[in-house]
């Protein structure tokens, strides 16, 4: 049975602030836990007025302390922004505080523009092999195998599950080569999804942590009691993408009636492309769309995204989606 999980950006909405966003992150994680979701992930982004998850490991600690059983982690840490040793220490600390519950998804994008990336890293390494080398170094710190000559404290011996993230074919190749689970960002970059999954599964090499491929796919869900309401909820995320692509990013805006119909053809086509891995509608409509996506991808897990302005409406959307999806699988 395909598992369900939650991806959160800790959105700062118009009229809200960082404190509100962090409180909502803990609350939505508790809600996902009550619904039986497998994991809660937050993502590293920098220099963005509408996203409060820049200090990703701090947010993970906040959410893990607010929950009991759900796995909590990064989807992901943008490893080129950090030294592997620092990440080993951070996530080793999290594992010591919340044993057996910490995930570490690793990506190679900066999660920012080039100016912010330079401020984060000081030295922009464009070597394509730098990312897999950093992943192997990080694995060595957790394994405490002596290959680096340094003992990460905390970190050595930590039980942190690593995942490789990607929105292109490169991450699929790295995950397959290292025998790690793979998460594809199809919730905003679905174009290479099918090719990436094929490469990952065809080239997968079993490892000490994973004997066969395990694929997670990002998927947006906007579920409500009526299709019109669901379509309205989705307009906040649609507005955010249009603003981002036109160089005007900001806080998450409230929904707007008739927004899609107001867009020029180019913007509408852009949204159709980047948000094609999306279910919008009533529970039965969402179930049908989610099942079609799972059938197409054979995903082991869907990690649900979807930026909804009203916090209670977002919780309701998750509830409806989880109930519809679980009911379909129970019936099968």
mmCIF file of C-alpha atoms in Angstrom, residues 11 45 47 49 66 177 180 183 249 257 269 283 293-294:
data_model
loop_
_atom_site.group_PDB
_atom_site.id
_atom_site.type_symbol
_atom_site.label_atom_id
_atom_site.label_comp_id
_atom_site.label_asym_id
_atom_site.label_seq_id
_atom_site.Cartn_x
_atom_site.Cartn_y
_atom_site.Cartn_z
ATOM 1 C CA UNK A 11 4.485 29.378 4.677
ATOM 2 C CA UNK A 45 14.798 27.788 1.411
ATOM 3 C CA UNK A 47 15.964 34.715 1.257
ATOM 4 C CA UNK A 49 9.738 36.380 2.524
ATOM 5 C CA UNK A 66 5.328 18.816 19.302
ATOM 6 C CA UNK A 177 24.430 4.357 -7.164
ATOM 7 C CA UNK A 180 19.364 5.092 -1.031
ATOM 8 C CA UNK A 183 12.269 11.508 -3.496
ATOM 9 C CA UNK A 249 7.939 36.421 -4.745
ATOM 10 C CA UNK A 257 -12.209 33.922 -7.178
ATOM 11 C CA UNK A 269 0.208 27.194 -19.562
ATOM 12 C CA UNK A 283 -12.864 13.564 -1.981
ATOM 13 C CA UNK A 293 -0.848 9.209 -10.301
ATOM 14 C CA UNK A 294 0.137 6.219 -8.160
#
